[in-house]
XYZ file of C-alpha atoms in Angstrom:
547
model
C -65.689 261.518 -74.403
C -64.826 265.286 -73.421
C -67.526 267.226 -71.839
C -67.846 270.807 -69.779
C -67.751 270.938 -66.219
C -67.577 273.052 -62.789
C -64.838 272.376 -60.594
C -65.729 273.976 -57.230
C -62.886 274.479 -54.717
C -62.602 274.731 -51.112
C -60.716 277.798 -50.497
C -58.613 280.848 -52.187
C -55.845 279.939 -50.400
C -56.592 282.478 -47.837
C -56.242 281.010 -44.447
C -56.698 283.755 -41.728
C -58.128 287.134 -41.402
C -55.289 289.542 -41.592
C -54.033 287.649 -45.328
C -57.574 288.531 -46.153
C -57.885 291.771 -45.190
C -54.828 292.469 -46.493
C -55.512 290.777 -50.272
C -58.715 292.991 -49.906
C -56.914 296.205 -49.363
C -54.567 295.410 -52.018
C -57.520 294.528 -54.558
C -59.323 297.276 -53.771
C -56.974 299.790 -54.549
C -56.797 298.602 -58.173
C -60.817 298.703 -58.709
C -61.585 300.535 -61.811
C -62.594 304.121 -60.589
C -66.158 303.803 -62.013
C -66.375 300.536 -60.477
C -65.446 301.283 -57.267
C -68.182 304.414 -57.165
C -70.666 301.961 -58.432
C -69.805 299.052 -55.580
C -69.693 301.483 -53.036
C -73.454 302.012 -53.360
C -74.049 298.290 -52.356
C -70.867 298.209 -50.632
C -70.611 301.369 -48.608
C -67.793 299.985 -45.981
C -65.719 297.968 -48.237
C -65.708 297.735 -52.014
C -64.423 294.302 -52.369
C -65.216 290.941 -50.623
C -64.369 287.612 -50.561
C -66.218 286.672 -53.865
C -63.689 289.129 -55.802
C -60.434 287.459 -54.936
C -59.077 285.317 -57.401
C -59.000 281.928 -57.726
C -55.967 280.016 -56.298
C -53.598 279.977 -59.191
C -52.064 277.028 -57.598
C -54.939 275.017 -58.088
C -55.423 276.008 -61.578
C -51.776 274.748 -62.384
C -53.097 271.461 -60.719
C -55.765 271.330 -62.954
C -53.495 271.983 -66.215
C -51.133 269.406 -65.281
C -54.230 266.623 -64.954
C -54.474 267.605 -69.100
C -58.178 269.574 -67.965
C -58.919 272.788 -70.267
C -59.907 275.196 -68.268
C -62.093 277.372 -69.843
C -62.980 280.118 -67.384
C -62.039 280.919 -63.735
C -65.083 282.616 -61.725
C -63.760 284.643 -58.866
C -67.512 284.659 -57.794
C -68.054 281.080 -57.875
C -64.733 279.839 -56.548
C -64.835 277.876 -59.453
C -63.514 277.049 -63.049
C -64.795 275.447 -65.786
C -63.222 273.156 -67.700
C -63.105 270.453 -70.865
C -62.124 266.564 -69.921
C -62.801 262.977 -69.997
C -64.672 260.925 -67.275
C -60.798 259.521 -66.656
C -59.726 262.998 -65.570
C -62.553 264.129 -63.430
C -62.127 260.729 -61.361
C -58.489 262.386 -60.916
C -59.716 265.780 -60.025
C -62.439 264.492 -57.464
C -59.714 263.255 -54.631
C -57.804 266.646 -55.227
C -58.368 267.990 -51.350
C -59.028 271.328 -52.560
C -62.006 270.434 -54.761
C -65.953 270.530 -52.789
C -67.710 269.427 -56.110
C -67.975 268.547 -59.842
C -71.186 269.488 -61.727
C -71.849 269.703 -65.321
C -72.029 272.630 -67.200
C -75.385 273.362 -68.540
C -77.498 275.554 -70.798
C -79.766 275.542 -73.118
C -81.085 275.515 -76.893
C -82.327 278.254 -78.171
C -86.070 277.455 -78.366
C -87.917 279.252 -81.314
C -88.962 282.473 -80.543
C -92.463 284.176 -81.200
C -92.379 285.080 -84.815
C -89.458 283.134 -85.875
C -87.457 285.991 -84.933
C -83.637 284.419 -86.196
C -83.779 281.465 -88.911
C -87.477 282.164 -89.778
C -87.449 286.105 -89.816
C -89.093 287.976 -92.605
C -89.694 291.428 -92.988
C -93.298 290.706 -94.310
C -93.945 289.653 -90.490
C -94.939 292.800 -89.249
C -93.964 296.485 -89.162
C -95.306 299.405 -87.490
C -96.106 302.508 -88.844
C -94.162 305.807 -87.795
C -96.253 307.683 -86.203
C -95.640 311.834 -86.148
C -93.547 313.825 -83.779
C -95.462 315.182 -80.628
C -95.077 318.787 -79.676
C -92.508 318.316 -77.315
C -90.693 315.522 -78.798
C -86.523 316.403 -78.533
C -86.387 314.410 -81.870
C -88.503 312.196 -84.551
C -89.198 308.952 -82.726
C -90.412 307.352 -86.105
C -91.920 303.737 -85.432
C -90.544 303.669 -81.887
C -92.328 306.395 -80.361
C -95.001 304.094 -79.089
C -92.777 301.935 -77.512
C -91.287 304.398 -75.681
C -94.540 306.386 -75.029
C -96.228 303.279 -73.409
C -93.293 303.407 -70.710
C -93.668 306.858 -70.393
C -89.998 307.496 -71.567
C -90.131 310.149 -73.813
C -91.049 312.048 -70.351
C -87.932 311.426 -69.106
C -86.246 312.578 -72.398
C -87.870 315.883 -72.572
C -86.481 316.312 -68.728
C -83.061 315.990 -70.446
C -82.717 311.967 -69.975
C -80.296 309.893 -72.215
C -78.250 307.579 -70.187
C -75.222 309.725 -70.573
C -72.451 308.439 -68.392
C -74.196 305.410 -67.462
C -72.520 302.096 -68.942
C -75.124 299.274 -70.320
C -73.544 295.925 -70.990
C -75.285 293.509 -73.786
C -74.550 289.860 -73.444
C -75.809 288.448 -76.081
C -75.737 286.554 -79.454
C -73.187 288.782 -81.649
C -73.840 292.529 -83.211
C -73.581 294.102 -86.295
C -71.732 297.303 -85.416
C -71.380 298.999 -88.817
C -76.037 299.075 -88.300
C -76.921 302.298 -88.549
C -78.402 302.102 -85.525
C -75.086 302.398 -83.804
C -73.425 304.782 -85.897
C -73.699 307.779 -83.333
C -72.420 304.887 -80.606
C -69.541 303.986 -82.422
C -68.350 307.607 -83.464
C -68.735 309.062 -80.433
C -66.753 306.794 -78.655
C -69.623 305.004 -76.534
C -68.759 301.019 -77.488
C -66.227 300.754 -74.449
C -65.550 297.444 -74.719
C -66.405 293.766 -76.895
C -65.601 290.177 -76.161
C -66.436 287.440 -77.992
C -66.896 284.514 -74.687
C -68.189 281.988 -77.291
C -64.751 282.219 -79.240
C -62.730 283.605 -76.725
C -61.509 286.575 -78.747
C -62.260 289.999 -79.136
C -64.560 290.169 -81.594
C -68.705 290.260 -81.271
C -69.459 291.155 -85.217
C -69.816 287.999 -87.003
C -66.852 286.034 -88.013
C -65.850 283.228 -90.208
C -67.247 279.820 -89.347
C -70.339 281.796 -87.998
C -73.766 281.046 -88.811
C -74.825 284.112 -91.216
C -77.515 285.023 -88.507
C -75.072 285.000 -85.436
C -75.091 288.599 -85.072
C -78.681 288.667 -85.447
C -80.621 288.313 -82.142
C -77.881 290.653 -80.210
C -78.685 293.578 -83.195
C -82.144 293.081 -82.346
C -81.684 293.615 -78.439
C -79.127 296.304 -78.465
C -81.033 298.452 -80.744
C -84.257 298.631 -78.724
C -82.536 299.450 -75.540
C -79.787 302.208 -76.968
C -79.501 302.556 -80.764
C -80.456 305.939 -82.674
C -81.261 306.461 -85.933
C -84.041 309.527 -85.926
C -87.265 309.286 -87.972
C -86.425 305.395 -87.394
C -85.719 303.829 -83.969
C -84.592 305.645 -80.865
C -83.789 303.185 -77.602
C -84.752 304.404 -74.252
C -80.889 305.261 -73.397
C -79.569 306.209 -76.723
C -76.960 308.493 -74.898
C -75.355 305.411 -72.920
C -72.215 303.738 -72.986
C -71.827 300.131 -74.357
C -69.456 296.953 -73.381
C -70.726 294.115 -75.661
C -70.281 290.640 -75.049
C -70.920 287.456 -77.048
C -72.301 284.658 -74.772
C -74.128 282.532 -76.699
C -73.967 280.816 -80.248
C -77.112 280.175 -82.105
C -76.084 276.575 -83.811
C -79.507 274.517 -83.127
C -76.413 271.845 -82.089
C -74.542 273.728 -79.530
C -76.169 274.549 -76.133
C -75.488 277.948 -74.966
C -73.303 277.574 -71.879
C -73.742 279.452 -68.307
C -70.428 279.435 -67.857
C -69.737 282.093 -70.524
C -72.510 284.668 -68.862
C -71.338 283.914 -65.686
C -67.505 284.797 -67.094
C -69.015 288.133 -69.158
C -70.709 289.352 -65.651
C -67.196 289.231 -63.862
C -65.892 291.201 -66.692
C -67.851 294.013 -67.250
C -68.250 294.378 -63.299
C -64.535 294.932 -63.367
C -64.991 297.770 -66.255
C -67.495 299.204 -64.261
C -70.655 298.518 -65.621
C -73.756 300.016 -64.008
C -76.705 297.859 -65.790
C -76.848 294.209 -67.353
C -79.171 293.863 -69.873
C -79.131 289.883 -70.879
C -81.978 288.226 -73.156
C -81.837 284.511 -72.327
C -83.579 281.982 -70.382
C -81.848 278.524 -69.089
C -84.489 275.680 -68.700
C -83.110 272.812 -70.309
C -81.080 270.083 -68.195
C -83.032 272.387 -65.070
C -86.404 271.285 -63.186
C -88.992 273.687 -62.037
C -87.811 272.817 -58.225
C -84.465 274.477 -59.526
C -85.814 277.958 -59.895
C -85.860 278.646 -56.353
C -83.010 281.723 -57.079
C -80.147 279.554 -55.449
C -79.458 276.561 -57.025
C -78.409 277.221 -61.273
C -74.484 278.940 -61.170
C -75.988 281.926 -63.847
C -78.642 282.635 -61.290
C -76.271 282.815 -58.186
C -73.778 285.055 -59.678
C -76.665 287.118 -61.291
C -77.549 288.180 -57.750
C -73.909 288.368 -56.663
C -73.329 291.189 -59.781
C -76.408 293.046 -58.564
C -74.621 292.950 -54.605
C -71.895 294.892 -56.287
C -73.833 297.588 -57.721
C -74.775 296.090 -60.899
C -78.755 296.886 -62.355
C -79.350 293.389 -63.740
C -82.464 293.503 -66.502
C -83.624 289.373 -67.623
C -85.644 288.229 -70.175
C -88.665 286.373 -67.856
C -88.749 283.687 -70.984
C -91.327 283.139 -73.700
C -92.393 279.537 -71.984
C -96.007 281.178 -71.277
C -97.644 278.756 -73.689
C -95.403 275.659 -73.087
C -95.772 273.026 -70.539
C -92.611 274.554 -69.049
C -95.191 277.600 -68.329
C -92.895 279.638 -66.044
C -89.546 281.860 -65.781
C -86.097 280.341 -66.208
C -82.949 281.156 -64.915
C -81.431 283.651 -64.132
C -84.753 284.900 -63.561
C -85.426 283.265 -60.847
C -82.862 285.487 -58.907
C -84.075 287.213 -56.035
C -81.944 290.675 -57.008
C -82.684 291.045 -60.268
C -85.907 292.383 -62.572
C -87.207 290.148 -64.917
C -88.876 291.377 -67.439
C -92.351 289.653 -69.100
C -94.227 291.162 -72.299
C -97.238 292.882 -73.410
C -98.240 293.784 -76.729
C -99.426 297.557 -77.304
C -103.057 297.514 -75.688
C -100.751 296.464 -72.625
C -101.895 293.072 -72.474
C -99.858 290.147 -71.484
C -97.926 288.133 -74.298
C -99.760 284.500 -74.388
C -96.059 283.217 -74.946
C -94.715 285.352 -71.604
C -93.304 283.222 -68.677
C -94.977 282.954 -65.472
C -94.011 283.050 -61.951
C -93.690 282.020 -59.154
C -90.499 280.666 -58.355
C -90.508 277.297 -56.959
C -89.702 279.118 -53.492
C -92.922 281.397 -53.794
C -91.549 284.862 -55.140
C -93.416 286.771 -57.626
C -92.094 286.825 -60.999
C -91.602 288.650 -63.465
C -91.073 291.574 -61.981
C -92.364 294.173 -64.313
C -93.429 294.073 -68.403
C -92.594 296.368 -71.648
C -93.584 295.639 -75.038
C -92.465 292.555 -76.632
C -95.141 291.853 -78.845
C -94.034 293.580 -82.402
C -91.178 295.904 -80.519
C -89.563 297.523 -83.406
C -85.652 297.421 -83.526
C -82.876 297.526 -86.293
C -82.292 294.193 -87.863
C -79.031 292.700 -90.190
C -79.093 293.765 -93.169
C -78.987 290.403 -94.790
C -82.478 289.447 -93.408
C -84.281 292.001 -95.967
C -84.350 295.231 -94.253
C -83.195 297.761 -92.007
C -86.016 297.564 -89.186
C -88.394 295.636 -88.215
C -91.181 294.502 -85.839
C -89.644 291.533 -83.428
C -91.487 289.551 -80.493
C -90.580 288.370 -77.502
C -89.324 288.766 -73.958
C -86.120 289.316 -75.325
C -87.341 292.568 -76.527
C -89.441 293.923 -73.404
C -86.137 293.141 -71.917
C -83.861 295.378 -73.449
C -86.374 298.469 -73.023
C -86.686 297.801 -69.661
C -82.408 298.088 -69.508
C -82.750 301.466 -71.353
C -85.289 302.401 -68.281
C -83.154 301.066 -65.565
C -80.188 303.388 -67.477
C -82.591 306.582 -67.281
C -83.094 306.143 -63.316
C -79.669 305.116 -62.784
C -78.747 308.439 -64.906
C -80.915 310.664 -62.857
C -80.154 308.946 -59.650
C -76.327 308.355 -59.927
C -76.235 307.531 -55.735
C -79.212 304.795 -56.180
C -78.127 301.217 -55.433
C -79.458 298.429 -57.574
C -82.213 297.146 -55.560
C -83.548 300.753 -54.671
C -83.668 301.117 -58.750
C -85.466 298.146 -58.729
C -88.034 298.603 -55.761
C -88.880 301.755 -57.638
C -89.771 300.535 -60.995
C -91.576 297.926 -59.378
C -93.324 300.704 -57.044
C -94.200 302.932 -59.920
C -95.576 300.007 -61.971
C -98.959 299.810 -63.028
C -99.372 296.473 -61.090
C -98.034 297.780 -57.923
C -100.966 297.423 -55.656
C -102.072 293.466 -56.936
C -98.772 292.163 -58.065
C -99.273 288.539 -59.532
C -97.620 285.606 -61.177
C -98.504 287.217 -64.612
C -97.695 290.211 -64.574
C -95.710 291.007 -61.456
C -95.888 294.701 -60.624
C -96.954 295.773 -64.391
C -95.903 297.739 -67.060
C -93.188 300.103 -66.204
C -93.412 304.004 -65.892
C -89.751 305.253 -66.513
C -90.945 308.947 -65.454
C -92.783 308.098 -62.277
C -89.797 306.017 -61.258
C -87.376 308.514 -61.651
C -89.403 311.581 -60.285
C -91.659 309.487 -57.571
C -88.675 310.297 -55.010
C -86.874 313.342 -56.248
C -89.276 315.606 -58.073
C -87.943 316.370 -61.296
C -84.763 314.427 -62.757
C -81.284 315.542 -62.003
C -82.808 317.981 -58.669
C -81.548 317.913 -55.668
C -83.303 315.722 -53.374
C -86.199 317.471 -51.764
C -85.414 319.048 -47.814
C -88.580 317.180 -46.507
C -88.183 314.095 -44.722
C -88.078 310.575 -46.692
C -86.890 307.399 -45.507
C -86.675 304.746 -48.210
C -86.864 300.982 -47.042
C -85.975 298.360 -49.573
C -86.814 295.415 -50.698
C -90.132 295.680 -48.581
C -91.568 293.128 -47.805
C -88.217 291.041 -47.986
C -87.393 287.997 -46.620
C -83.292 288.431 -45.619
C -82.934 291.367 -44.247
C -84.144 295.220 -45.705
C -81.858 298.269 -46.628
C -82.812 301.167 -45.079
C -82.124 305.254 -46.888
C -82.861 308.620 -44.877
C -82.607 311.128 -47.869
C -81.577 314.461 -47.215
C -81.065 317.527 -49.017
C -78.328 318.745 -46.529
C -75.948 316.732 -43.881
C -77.954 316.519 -40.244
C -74.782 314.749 -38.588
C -74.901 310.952 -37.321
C -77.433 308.603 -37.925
C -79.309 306.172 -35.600
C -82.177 303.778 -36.800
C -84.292 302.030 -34.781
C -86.050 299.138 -35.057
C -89.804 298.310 -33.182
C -92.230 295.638 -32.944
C -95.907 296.552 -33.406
C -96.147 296.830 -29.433
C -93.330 300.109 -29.600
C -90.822 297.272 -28.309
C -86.860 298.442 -29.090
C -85.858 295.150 -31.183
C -82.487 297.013 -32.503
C -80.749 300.138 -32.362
C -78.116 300.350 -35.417
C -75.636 303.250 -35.389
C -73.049 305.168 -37.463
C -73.988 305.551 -41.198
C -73.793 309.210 -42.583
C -76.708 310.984 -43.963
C -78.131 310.213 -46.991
C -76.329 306.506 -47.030
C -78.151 303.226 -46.512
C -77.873 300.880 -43.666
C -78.961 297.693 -43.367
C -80.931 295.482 -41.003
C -80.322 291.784 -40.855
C -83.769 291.064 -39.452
C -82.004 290.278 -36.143
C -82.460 291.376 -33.129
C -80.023 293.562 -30.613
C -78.777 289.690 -28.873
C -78.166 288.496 -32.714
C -81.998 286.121 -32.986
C -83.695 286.208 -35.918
C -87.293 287.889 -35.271
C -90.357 286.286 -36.322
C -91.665 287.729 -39.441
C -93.964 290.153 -39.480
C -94.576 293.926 -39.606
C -91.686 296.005 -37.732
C -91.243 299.935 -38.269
C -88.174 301.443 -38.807
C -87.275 305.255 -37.130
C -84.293 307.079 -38.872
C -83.040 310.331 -36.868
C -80.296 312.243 -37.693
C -79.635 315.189 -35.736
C -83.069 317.576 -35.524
C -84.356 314.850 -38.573
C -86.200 311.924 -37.945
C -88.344 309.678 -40.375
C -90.540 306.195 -39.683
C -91.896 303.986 -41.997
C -93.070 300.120 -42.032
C -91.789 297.486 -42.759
C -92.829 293.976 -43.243
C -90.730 290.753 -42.891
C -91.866 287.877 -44.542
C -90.583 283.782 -43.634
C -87.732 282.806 -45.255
C-alpha cells in the first residue's frame, strides 16, 4: 500500500563555510527584486540563508531510482515528500543522508458554521446594505460594516488600498471570472496561480473537480480584496494577488501540509509580502503538538514570516468541540491568528481557543466571522452572501495586514504584527479567547507614524518587538533624518551594562539575543534597552519571559 511521506535529510551537500557562503552569494543575486526588498526587512545583513538553498539534487536522483514519487522538495525543510510502499521506505531509511521518515498529515475538512460549502444556501443569512457615509471614497454596500468595525474605511479615506503590496491566497480553488475580481483580473493584479493539489497551473475549477471546489477560496479571497461597489469591497481591494490551490474538498481526501508548505516557498520566491491561509490541521495531531515547533506547516509558517512574509491564520472553528483550541499553523509563534466575533463584537461560540500547549496566547487578534459577507459561486444561488467562520475573520484581517504593510513599506513582519496586536481592543488583558481583540486597521497604521504614507515623525521613538518575547527581541530607533551610527545598550533593573551592540544604521532594526556581552543567556525578566545615534538617544523596557 502507497502512502505520503517526509523524507528529512542530513545535509545540502554543503560541507564548509566558504561553499556556503559562496552558494549564498550566488542565490542571492537571483532573488526576485521585490523579494529581496521584502527579506531584507527581516534579513537586513544577508537576504538568503541556509533554509533557501536547495535540496541536494543528488539525493533526489537517489530517491527516484528507489521507484519513490517525490512530490515536493522543501528548501525550508530539507526535505521532500514523496509516494511509496512500506518496501521502499525500509530502503530509504539506511540511505546515510536521510535523519527521518514521518508521515504526511492533514486534515478533513470539518463542517464549518453554517454549512458554508456542501450545505450553503443563500436563505442562510444576508445583510442588508447599509448607505454610504459622508466620507465614504465609494458605496460599501453590505460590507461597510465589516470594514467599519475594523476601522478600515479610515484607512481608505487616508488614501489606503494595498496598492503595490502582493497578498497570496492558499486556498481551496477560485472562480476568477466572479465579479468580484473583475477589476483584479483587468488590471493586471492576479500575478500568479498554481494549482498544488493537481500540480498544474490552474486554481478555477477543473474537470474531475467537485462542483464546489472553487467555492471556499471565492469566499476568502473576496472578503480580503475583491470589489464590486454597492456590493462587497475587501479591506485591500487595490492589492496584488498570487493564488494557490492547496487543498481539495473531497470528504475522502485529507488536505495535505505538504502542499502549503510547497505554496509558501513559492510565493516567497515571487515576492509575496502577506499570506493569508484559511485552514486549521488537527487531525492525526495531539494538543501537546501545538507547541509552534513540532507540525512541518507550522515550522515553515514561522520560517516564511523570518523572511519578510505577513502570515494571517484562521485560529479554527474548534471553540465548541472537545478539540476546544487552535490548530496548526496557528500555533506558530510568528504568525497572527485570527479568531471571530460576530457584529456586537462578541466572540464566535465556534472560535478556537488558546493557549498553545507551550503557554502562548492565542489567537492573536479577531474580525468578523460570524455572517461576513463575501461573493459566492454562482452555482450556489447567488452572487453574495453572508458566510461564518474563522476562515472569514481571517481573510479581513490579511486585507488589514496589506493596509499597514502599504503605509509602512520598511515594517518587518513581526513589527506589523506587534502593532495590530498593540492597537487591539484587547491589548491591555490579552486572554486565551480573545487574544489582544478586535483589530483597529487605522490605529495600527497611524499609532507610530501619524497619518499614513508621512514621513516618520522627528521626535524620538524606539520600537521593541515582540515584547515580552521569549527568544530574543528586535529592537527599531525611528528617525525622520540619518543621526550617523547606532549603539544600543542593554541594562538590568540595577543600571548594570548586560550588552553593548554596535553598527546598524538609523532607522534599521537590530536584534538582541537575550545574551549577555560573554555570550550567557540572562535570566528573564525586565531589561531596558537605550538606542543613541549621534545627538539621538531613546530607552524603553523590555521584558524577557522563560523560554
Amino acid at each position: 500500500m502507497t502512502g505520503k511521506y517526509w523524507i528529512y535529510l542530513t545535509d545540502k551537500e554543503v560541507f564548509d563555510s566558504q561553499t556556503c557562503a559562496r552558494q549564498l552569494d550566488q542565490l542571492g543575486a537571483t532573488v526576485d527584486a521585490h523579494a529581496a526588498t521584502r527579506r531584507a526587512k527581516s534579513m537586513p545583513d544577508r537576504i538568503v540563508d541556509f533554509h533557501d538553498l536547495p535540496v541536494a539534487s543528488s539525493y533526489v536522483e537517489q530517491l527516484h531510482q528507489l521507484g519513490l514519487d517525490v512530490v515536493h522538495e522543501s528548501r525550508w525543510l530539507n526535505a521532500v515528500s514523496v509516494r511509496a510502499t512500506r518496501a521502499q521506505l525500509a530502503a530509504v531509511a539506511v540511505l546515510p543522508f536521510v535523519s527521518e521518515i514521518a508521515p504526511v498529515l492533514g486534515t478533513r475538512r470539518h463542517g464549518e458554521p453554517d454549512g458554508i460549502i456542501e450545505r450553503f444556501s443563500p436563505d442562510a443569512g444576508r445583510r442588508d446594505s447599509e448607505p454610504a457615509a459622508p466620507g465614504d471614497p465609494f458605496d460599501y454596500g453590505p460590507s461597510r460594516a465589516q470594514l467599519e468595525q475594523i476601522n478600515v474605511i479610515a484607512a481608505h479615506q487616508a488614501g489606503l488600498s494595498g496598492a503595490g503590496v502582493i497578498v497570496g491566497v492558499f486556498d481551496t480553488g477560485f472562480e476568477h471570472d466572479h465579479p468580484a475580481f473583475s477589476q483584479i483580473v483587468s488590471e493586471g493584479r492576479l500575478l500568479a496561480q498554481y494549482d498544488f493539489v493537481n500540480d498544474d497551473p490552474e486554481t478555477q475549477n477543473e474537470s474531475g473537480d467537485d462542483s464546489s471546489q472553487h467555492a471556499h477560496g471565492t469566499f476568502t479571497w473576496s472578503a480580503l480584496g475583491g470589489f464590486a461597489e454597492g456590493e462587497l469591497v475587501g479591506p485591500a481591494y487595490g492589492a496584488s494577488f498570487l493564488l494557490a490551490k492547496t487543498e481539495d474538498i473531497t470528504s475522502e481526501t485529507p488536505v495535505e501540509e505538504d502542499n502549503w508548505v510547497a505554496a509558501a516557498e513559492w510565493a516567497d520566491q515571487l515576492g509575496v509580502d502577506v499570506i493569508s491561509t484559511s485552514l486549521s490541521y488537527i487531525d492525526w495531531y495531539t494538543y501537546e503538538d501545538m507547541d509552534g515547533d513540532t507540525a512541518p506547516i507550522t515550522i515553515a509558517a514561522d520560517i516564511a514570516a523570518s523572511r519578510g512574509i505577513v502570515v494571517c491564520v484562521s485560529a479554527g472553528n474548534q471553540g465548541g468541540t472537545a478539540w476546544y483550541y487552535i490548530g496548526a499553523p496557528a500555533d506558530a509563534d510568528s504568525i497572527i491568528a485570527v479568531g471571530a466575533v460576530d457584529a456586537d463584537n462578541i466572540l464566535a461560540e465556534f472560535s478556537s481557543h488558546g493557549p498553545t500547549y507551550d503557554g502562548r496566547t492565542k489567537p492573536e487578534v479577531l474580525a468578523l466571522g460570524v455572517h461576513t459577507h463575501c461573493a459566492i459561486p454562482v452555482e450556489l444561488g447567488a452572487d453574495y452572501a453572508d458566510v461564518s467562520g474563522t476562515s472569514l475573520s481571517c481573510p479581513l484581517v490579511g486585507g488589514v495586514a496589506a493596509l499597514v504593510v502599504e503605509a509602512h513599506p520598511n515594517w518587518p513582519p513581526m513589527l506589523v504584527r506587534q502593532q495590530l496586536l498593540d492597537t487591539a481592543d484587547n491589548a491591555a488583558t490579552p486572554d486565551n479567547d480573545r487574544g489582544w481583540g478586535l483589530v483597529d486597521t487605522y490605529g495600527a497604521i497611524t499609532a507610530v507614524s501619524g497619518t499614513p504614507g508621512d514621513p516618520l515623525p522627528a521626535a524620538p521613538l524606539l520600537v521593541a518587538y515582540p515584547n515580552p518575547s521569549r527568544h530574543g527581541v528586535w529592537l527599531e530607533g525611528r528617525l525622520a533624518t540619518a543621526q550617523g551610527p547606532v549603539s544600543v545598550e542593554i541594562f538590568d533593573p540595577a543600571g548594570r551594562l548586560v550588552r553593548r551592540l554596535d553598527g546598524a544604521e538609523s532607522r534599521q532594526s537590530i536584534f538582541w539575543d537575550g545574551r549577555s556581552d560573554v555570550g550567557r543567556a540572562v535570566a528573564p525578566g525586565i531589561y531596558y534597552a537605550r538606542w543613541q545615534s549621534g545627538e539621538w538617544q531613546a530607552s524603553t523596557k523590555l521584558i524577557l519571559q522563560g523560554s
